[in-house]
């Protein structure tokens, strides 16, 4: 789907990093974030759309960042993106549950954190989970 839309997705993940937890739920959280990035690129018609997924360790924590170049999240709504039923996509496109579910999975089920910030080019979601 990303390739069909011309979105370049790149990964920076050392092979020696692993994470204990719930792989299916963790995958769902990542997928929700990726789908939002895809939707932002599609909606904004970004000329050279890119998504970068990085995985790295800091001490006993594993970090995953998902960054795009779709222009970021408007300042007035960035604090609401994890709220249940909040969507900026309109009623026909989103339920407003994807990022809420992702945050619940990471923070309640895996005792981690999920945050978002705007970068110069777009949005960056950051997952931090203690490993071990």
Short mmCIF file of N, CA and C in Angstrom, two decimals:
data_model
loop_
_atom_site.label_atom_id
_atom_site.label_comp_id
_atom_site.label_asym_id
_atom_site.label_seq_id
_atom_site.Cartn_x
_atom_site.Cartn_y
_atom_site.Cartn_z
N UNK A 1 0.82 -1.20 0.00
CA UNK A 1 0.00 0.00 0.00
C UNK A 1 0.87 1.26 0.00
N UNK A 2 1.90 1.28 0.82
CA UNK A 2 2.79 2.45 0.87
C UNK A 2 3.52 2.62 -0.46
N UNK A 3 4.00 1.52 -1.00
CA UNK A 3 4.71 1.56 -2.28
C UNK A 3 3.78 2.07 -3.38
N UNK A 4 2.53 1.57 -3.39
CA UNK A 4 1.55 2.01 -4.39
C UNK A 4 1.31 3.51 -4.33
N UNK A 5 1.41 4.08 -3.14
CA UNK A 5 1.20 5.52 -2.96
C UNK A 5 2.49 6.33 -3.15
N UNK A 6 3.60 5.65 -3.41
CA UNK A 6 4.87 6.33 -3.63
C UNK A 6 5.54 6.80 -2.35
N UNK A 7 5.14 6.20 -1.21
CA UNK A 7 5.73 6.59 0.07
C UNK A 7 6.94 5.71 0.35
N UNK A 8 8.09 6.33 0.52
CA UNK A 8 9.32 5.60 0.84
C UNK A 8 9.33 5.33 2.35
N UNK A 9 9.39 4.07 2.71
CA UNK A 9 9.47 3.69 4.12
C UNK A 9 10.84 3.07 4.34
N UNK A 10 11.61 3.64 5.26
CA UNK A 10 12.94 3.10 5.55
C UNK A 10 13.02 2.69 7.01
N UNK A 11 13.87 1.71 7.27
CA UNK A 11 14.03 1.15 8.60
C UNK A 11 15.49 1.20 9.00
N UNK A 12 15.72 1.58 10.24
CA UNK A 12 17.05 1.54 10.83
C UNK A 12 16.91 0.75 12.11
N UNK A 13 17.24 -0.54 12.04
CA UNK A 13 17.03 -1.42 13.18
C UNK A 13 18.17 -2.42 13.27
N UNK A 14 19.02 -2.27 14.29
CA UNK A 14 20.09 -3.26 14.47
C UNK A 14 19.50 -4.65 14.71
N UNK A 15 20.14 -5.65 14.20
CA UNK A 15 19.64 -7.03 14.33
C UNK A 15 19.71 -7.56 15.76
N UNK A 16 20.54 -6.96 16.60
CA UNK A 16 20.73 -7.51 17.94
C UNK A 16 19.75 -6.95 18.98
N UNK A 17 18.78 -6.16 18.56
CA UNK A 17 17.80 -5.62 19.50
C UNK A 17 16.56 -6.50 19.49
N UNK A 18 16.13 -6.85 20.68
CA UNK A 18 14.87 -7.58 20.80
C UNK A 18 14.08 -6.94 21.94
N UNK A 19 12.80 -7.27 21.99
CA UNK A 19 11.92 -6.67 22.97
C UNK A 19 10.98 -7.75 23.49
N UNK A 20 10.88 -7.84 24.81
CA UNK A 20 9.93 -8.76 25.41
C UNK A 20 8.58 -8.08 25.52
N UNK A 21 7.53 -8.83 25.35
CA UNK A 21 6.20 -8.22 25.49
C UNK A 21 5.16 -8.96 24.69
N UNK A 22 4.30 -8.19 24.08
CA UNK A 22 3.17 -8.70 23.32
C UNK A 22 3.35 -8.35 21.84
N UNK A 23 3.95 -9.25 21.06
CA UNK A 23 4.29 -8.90 19.68
C UNK A 23 3.10 -8.49 18.81
N UNK A 24 1.97 -9.17 18.96
CA UNK A 24 0.81 -8.81 18.13
C UNK A 24 0.27 -7.43 18.48
N UNK A 25 0.17 -7.14 19.76
CA UNK A 25 -0.32 -5.83 20.19
C UNK A 25 0.67 -4.74 19.82
N UNK A 26 1.96 -5.01 20.01
CA UNK A 26 2.99 -4.04 19.65
C UNK A 26 2.93 -3.73 18.16
N UNK A 27 2.78 -4.77 17.35
CA UNK A 27 2.65 -4.60 15.90
C UNK A 27 1.44 -3.73 15.55
N UNK A 28 0.34 -3.94 16.27
CA UNK A 28 -0.87 -3.15 16.03
C UNK A 28 -0.63 -1.67 16.33
N UNK A 29 0.09 -1.40 17.42
CA UNK A 29 0.41 -0.01 17.77
C UNK A 29 1.24 0.64 16.67
N UNK A 30 2.27 -0.05 16.19
CA UNK A 30 3.13 0.48 15.12
C UNK A 30 2.30 0.69 13.85
N UNK A 31 1.46 -0.28 13.53
CA UNK A 31 0.63 -0.17 12.33
C UNK A 31 -0.31 1.03 12.40
N UNK A 32 -0.90 1.29 13.55
CA UNK A 32 -1.77 2.46 13.70
C UNK A 32 -1.01 3.76 13.43
N UNK A 33 0.21 3.84 13.94
CA UNK A 33 1.03 5.04 13.71
C UNK A 33 1.39 5.17 12.23
N UNK A 34 1.79 4.06 11.61
CA UNK A 34 2.14 4.08 10.19
C UNK A 34 0.95 4.48 9.32
N UNK A 35 -0.22 3.98 9.65
CA UNK A 35 -1.42 4.31 8.86
C UNK A 35 -1.76 5.80 8.97
N UNK A 36 -1.57 6.37 10.14
CA UNK A 36 -1.81 7.81 10.28
C UNK A 36 -0.81 8.61 9.45
N UNK A 37 0.45 8.17 9.42
CA UNK A 37 1.45 8.85 8.60
C UNK A 37 1.08 8.73 7.12
N UNK A 38 0.66 7.54 6.72
CA UNK A 38 0.22 7.33 5.34
C UNK A 38 -0.92 8.29 4.98
N UNK A 39 -1.92 8.36 5.86
CA UNK A 39 -3.08 9.23 5.62
C UNK A 39 -2.66 10.70 5.52
N UNK A 40 -1.74 11.12 6.37
CA UNK A 40 -1.27 12.52 6.33
C UNK A 40 -0.57 12.82 5.01
N UNK A 41 0.26 11.89 4.54
CA UNK A 41 0.92 12.08 3.25
C UNK A 41 -0.09 12.17 2.11
N UNK A 42 -1.05 11.28 2.15
CA UNK A 42 -2.06 11.24 1.09
C UNK A 42 -2.91 12.52 1.09
N UNK A 43 -3.33 12.93 2.27
CA UNK A 43 -4.18 14.12 2.41
C UNK A 43 -3.45 15.38 1.97
N UNK A 44 -2.17 15.48 2.29
CA UNK A 44 -1.41 16.71 2.01
C UNK A 44 -0.66 16.68 0.70
N UNK A 45 -0.74 15.57 0.01
CA UNK A 45 -0.10 15.43 -1.31
C UNK A 45 1.38 15.83 -1.27
N UNK A 46 2.11 15.24 -0.33
CA UNK A 46 3.54 15.53 -0.14
C UNK A 46 4.30 15.08 -1.39
N UNK A 47 5.18 15.93 -1.88
CA UNK A 47 5.90 15.66 -3.14
C UNK A 47 6.79 14.42 -3.06
N UNK A 48 7.58 14.29 -2.03
CA UNK A 48 8.46 13.12 -1.86
C UNK A 48 8.20 12.52 -0.48
N UNK A 49 7.10 11.79 -0.33
CA UNK A 49 6.71 11.30 0.99
C UNK A 49 7.67 10.24 1.54
N UNK A 50 8.03 10.43 2.82
CA UNK A 50 8.96 9.50 3.48
C UNK A 50 8.48 9.21 4.90
N UNK A 51 8.71 7.98 5.31
CA UNK A 51 8.51 7.58 6.70
C UNK A 51 9.76 6.84 7.12
N UNK A 52 10.31 7.22 8.27
CA UNK A 52 11.52 6.59 8.78
C UNK A 52 11.20 5.93 10.12
N UNK A 53 11.47 4.64 10.21
CA UNK A 53 11.29 3.89 11.45
C UNK A 53 12.67 3.56 11.98
N UNK A 54 12.94 3.99 13.21
CA UNK A 54 14.23 3.70 13.85
C UNK A 54 14.00 2.93 15.13
N UNK A 55 14.85 1.95 15.38
CA UNK A 55 14.81 1.18 16.62
C UNK A 55 16.21 1.25 17.21
N UNK A 56 16.29 1.59 18.50
CA UNK A 56 17.60 1.67 19.15
C UNK A 56 17.42 1.45 20.64
N UNK A 57 18.52 1.17 21.30
CA UNK A 57 18.49 0.93 22.74
C UNK A 57 19.20 2.07 23.46
N UNK A 58 18.66 2.39 24.64
CA UNK A 58 19.30 3.32 25.57
C UNK A 58 19.24 2.65 26.92
N UNK A 59 20.37 2.11 27.36
CA UNK A 59 20.37 1.36 28.62
C UNK A 59 19.47 0.14 28.49
N UNK A 60 18.54 0.01 29.43
CA UNK A 60 17.64 -1.15 29.39
C UNK A 60 16.31 -0.81 28.69
N UNK A 61 16.28 0.29 27.96
CA UNK A 61 15.05 0.69 27.26
C UNK A 61 15.24 0.54 25.75
N UNK A 62 14.17 0.11 25.10
CA UNK A 62 14.16 0.05 23.64
C UNK A 62 13.28 1.19 23.14
N UNK A 63 13.78 1.93 22.18
CA UNK A 63 13.07 3.06 21.59
C UNK A 63 12.72 2.73 20.15
N UNK A 64 11.53 3.13 19.77
CA UNK A 64 11.10 3.04 18.38
C UNK A 64 10.55 4.41 18.01
N UNK A 65 11.10 4.99 16.96
CA UNK A 65 10.55 6.26 16.47
C UNK A 65 10.01 6.06 15.07
N UNK A 66 8.90 6.70 14.81
CA UNK A 66 8.29 6.70 13.48
C UNK A 66 8.12 8.17 13.11
N UNK A 67 8.90 8.60 12.13
CA UNK A 67 8.90 10.01 11.73
C UNK A 67 8.49 10.13 10.26
N UNK A 68 7.72 11.17 9.95
CA UNK A 68 7.31 11.39 8.57
C UNK A 68 7.68 12.81 8.16
N UNK A 69 7.47 13.10 6.90
CA UNK A 69 7.73 14.45 6.39
C UNK A 69 6.44 15.05 5.83
N UNK A 70 5.33 14.81 6.54
CA UNK A 70 4.01 15.26 6.07
C UNK A 70 3.57 16.59 6.68
N UNK A 71 4.50 17.34 7.27
CA UNK A 71 4.16 18.68 7.73
C UNK A 71 3.83 18.82 9.20
N UNK A 72 3.68 17.72 9.91
CA UNK A 72 3.43 17.80 11.35
C UNK A 72 1.96 17.89 11.71
N UNK A 73 1.73 18.00 13.00
CA UNK A 73 0.38 18.05 13.56
C UNK A 73 0.15 19.48 14.05
N UNK A 74 -0.99 20.03 13.70
CA UNK A 74 -1.30 21.41 14.09
C UNK A 74 -1.17 21.58 15.59
N UNK A 75 -0.59 22.69 16.02
CA UNK A 75 -0.33 22.95 17.44
C UNK A 75 -1.59 22.86 18.28
N UNK A 76 -2.73 23.27 17.74
CA UNK A 76 -3.96 23.27 18.53
C UNK A 76 -4.53 21.87 18.76
N UNK A 77 -4.05 20.87 18.01
CA UNK A 77 -4.59 19.52 18.22
C UNK A 77 -3.55 18.50 18.66
N UNK A 78 -2.28 18.87 18.66
CA UNK A 78 -1.23 17.88 18.97
C UNK A 78 -1.44 17.26 20.36
N UNK A 79 -1.98 18.00 21.29
CA UNK A 79 -2.22 17.47 22.63
C UNK A 79 -3.44 16.57 22.73
N UNK A 80 -4.20 16.47 21.65
CA UNK A 80 -5.44 15.67 21.66
C UNK A 80 -5.36 14.38 20.86
N UNK A 81 -4.26 14.16 20.15
CA UNK A 81 -4.22 13.04 19.19
C UNK A 81 -4.37 11.66 19.83
N UNK A 82 -4.08 11.55 21.12
CA UNK A 82 -4.23 10.25 21.80
C UNK A 82 -5.57 10.12 22.51
N UNK A 83 -6.41 11.15 22.44
CA UNK A 83 -7.72 11.10 23.09
C UNK A 83 -8.64 10.15 22.33
N UNK A 84 -9.48 9.39 23.06
CA UNK A 84 -10.42 8.50 22.36
C UNK A 84 -11.41 9.30 21.53
N UNK A 85 -11.68 8.81 20.34
CA UNK A 85 -12.64 9.38 19.39
C UNK A 85 -12.22 10.72 18.81
N UNK A 86 -10.97 11.15 19.04
CA UNK A 86 -10.51 12.38 18.42
C UNK A 86 -9.94 12.04 17.05
N UNK A 87 -10.43 12.70 16.04
CA UNK A 87 -9.89 12.52 14.69
C UNK A 87 -9.88 13.86 13.97
N UNK A 88 -8.88 14.04 13.13
CA UNK A 88 -8.82 15.24 12.29
C UNK A 88 -9.20 14.88 10.86
N UNK A 89 -9.59 13.63 10.64
CA UNK A 89 -9.83 13.13 9.29
C UNK A 89 -11.27 13.30 8.81
N UNK A 90 -12.16 13.64 9.70
CA UNK A 90 -13.56 13.73 9.31
C UNK A 90 -14.27 12.42 9.58
N UNK A 91 -15.59 12.45 9.71
CA UNK A 91 -16.34 11.28 10.14
C UNK A 91 -16.29 10.09 9.18
N UNK A 92 -16.07 10.33 7.90
CA UNK A 92 -16.09 9.22 6.95
C UNK A 92 -14.76 8.47 6.88
N UNK A 93 -13.70 9.04 7.46
CA UNK A 93 -12.38 8.44 7.31
C UNK A 93 -11.77 7.83 8.56
N UNK A 94 -12.11 8.33 9.72
CA UNK A 94 -11.45 7.81 10.92
C UNK A 94 -12.39 7.74 12.10
N UNK A 95 -12.07 6.79 13.00
CA UNK A 95 -12.89 6.64 14.21
C UNK A 95 -12.30 7.40 15.38
N UNK A 96 -11.01 7.77 15.28
CA UNK A 96 -10.36 8.44 16.40
C UNK A 96 -9.91 7.47 17.46
N UNK A 97 -9.80 6.21 17.11
CA UNK A 97 -9.39 5.21 18.10
C UNK A 97 -7.98 4.66 17.88
N UNK A 98 -7.42 4.82 16.70
CA UNK A 98 -6.12 4.21 16.38
C UNK A 98 -5.00 4.60 17.32
N UNK A 99 -4.78 5.90 17.51
CA UNK A 99 -3.69 6.35 18.38
C UNK A 99 -4.03 6.14 19.85
N UNK A 100 -5.31 6.22 20.20
CA UNK A 100 -5.74 5.91 21.56
C UNK A 100 -5.41 4.46 21.89
N UNK A 101 -5.72 3.56 20.97
CA UNK A 101 -5.42 2.13 21.17
C UNK A 101 -3.92 1.91 21.23
N UNK A 102 -3.17 2.56 20.35
CA UNK A 102 -1.70 2.42 20.37
C UNK A 102 -1.14 2.85 21.71
N UNK A 103 -1.60 3.98 22.23
CA UNK A 103 -1.10 4.48 23.52
C UNK A 103 -1.49 3.51 24.65
N UNK A 104 -2.70 2.99 24.60
CA UNK A 104 -3.14 2.03 25.62
C UNK A 104 -2.26 0.78 25.60
N UNK A 105 -2.00 0.25 24.42
CA UNK A 105 -1.15 -0.94 24.29
C UNK A 105 0.23 -0.68 24.89
N UNK A 106 0.86 0.40 24.49
CA UNK A 106 2.23 0.69 24.93
C UNK A 106 2.27 1.02 26.41
N UNK A 107 1.36 1.85 26.90
CA UNK A 107 1.47 2.34 28.27
C UNK A 107 0.83 1.42 29.30
N UNK A 108 -0.29 0.81 28.99
CA UNK A 108 -0.95 -0.04 29.99
C UNK A 108 -0.50 -1.50 29.91
N UNK A 109 -0.33 -2.01 28.69
CA UNK A 109 0.02 -3.42 28.54
C UNK A 109 1.52 -3.67 28.56
N UNK A 110 2.32 -2.68 28.18
CA UNK A 110 3.77 -2.90 28.09
C UNK A 110 4.56 -1.98 29.01
N UNK A 111 3.88 -1.21 29.85
CA UNK A 111 4.51 -0.31 30.82
C UNK A 111 5.53 0.63 30.16
N UNK A 112 5.21 1.09 28.97
CA UNK A 112 6.09 2.02 28.26
C UNK A 112 5.45 3.39 28.13
N UNK A 113 5.99 4.18 27.21
CA UNK A 113 5.40 5.49 26.91
C UNK A 113 5.30 5.65 25.40
N UNK A 114 4.28 6.38 24.98
CA UNK A 114 4.12 6.76 23.58
C UNK A 114 3.87 8.26 23.56
N UNK A 115 4.75 8.98 22.86
CA UNK A 115 4.65 10.43 22.78
C UNK A 115 4.75 10.86 21.31
N UNK A 116 4.39 12.10 21.08
CA UNK A 116 4.52 12.66 19.73
C UNK A 116 5.07 14.06 19.84
N UNK A 117 5.84 14.46 18.82
CA UNK A 117 6.33 15.82 18.72
C UNK A 117 6.44 16.18 17.25
N UNK A 118 6.41 17.45 16.98
CA UNK A 118 6.62 17.91 15.62
C UNK A 118 8.11 18.16 15.42
N UNK A 119 8.59 17.75 14.25
CA UNK A 119 9.97 18.01 13.87
C UNK A 119 9.92 19.11 12.82
N UNK A 120 11.01 19.42 12.21
CA UNK A 120 11.01 20.43 11.17
C UNK A 120 10.18 20.04 9.96
N UNK A 121 10.11 18.73 9.68
CA UNK A 121 9.43 18.25 8.47
C UNK A 121 8.05 17.65 8.70
N UNK A 122 7.85 17.09 9.89
CA UNK A 122 6.60 16.37 10.12
C UNK A 122 6.43 16.00 11.57
N UNK A 123 5.79 14.86 11.78
CA UNK A 123 5.55 14.37 13.14
C UNK A 123 6.47 13.20 13.44
N UNK A 124 6.83 13.06 14.71
CA UNK A 124 7.63 11.92 15.15
C UNK A 124 6.97 11.32 16.38
N UNK A 125 6.57 10.07 16.26
CA UNK A 125 6.04 9.32 17.37
C UNK A 125 7.18 8.52 17.99
N UNK A 126 7.22 8.49 19.32
CA UNK A 126 8.32 7.81 20.02
C UNK A 126 7.73 6.85 21.05
N UNK A 127 8.13 5.61 20.91
CA UNK A 127 7.75 4.56 21.85
C UNK A 127 8.98 4.22 22.67
N UNK A 128 8.82 4.18 23.99
CA UNK A 128 9.89 3.75 24.88
C UNK A 128 9.35 2.62 25.75
N UNK A 129 10.07 1.50 25.74
CA UNK A 129 9.64 0.35 26.53
C UNK A 129 10.86 -0.21 27.26
N UNK A 130 10.68 -0.50 28.54
CA UNK A 130 11.74 -1.10 29.34
C UNK A 130 11.87 -2.56 28.91
N UNK A 131 13.10 -3.02 28.74
CA UNK A 131 13.35 -4.38 28.28
C UNK A 131 14.11 -5.14 29.37
N UNK A 132 13.42 -6.04 30.00
CA UNK A 132 14.09 -6.87 30.99
C UNK A 132 13.82 -6.50 32.41
#
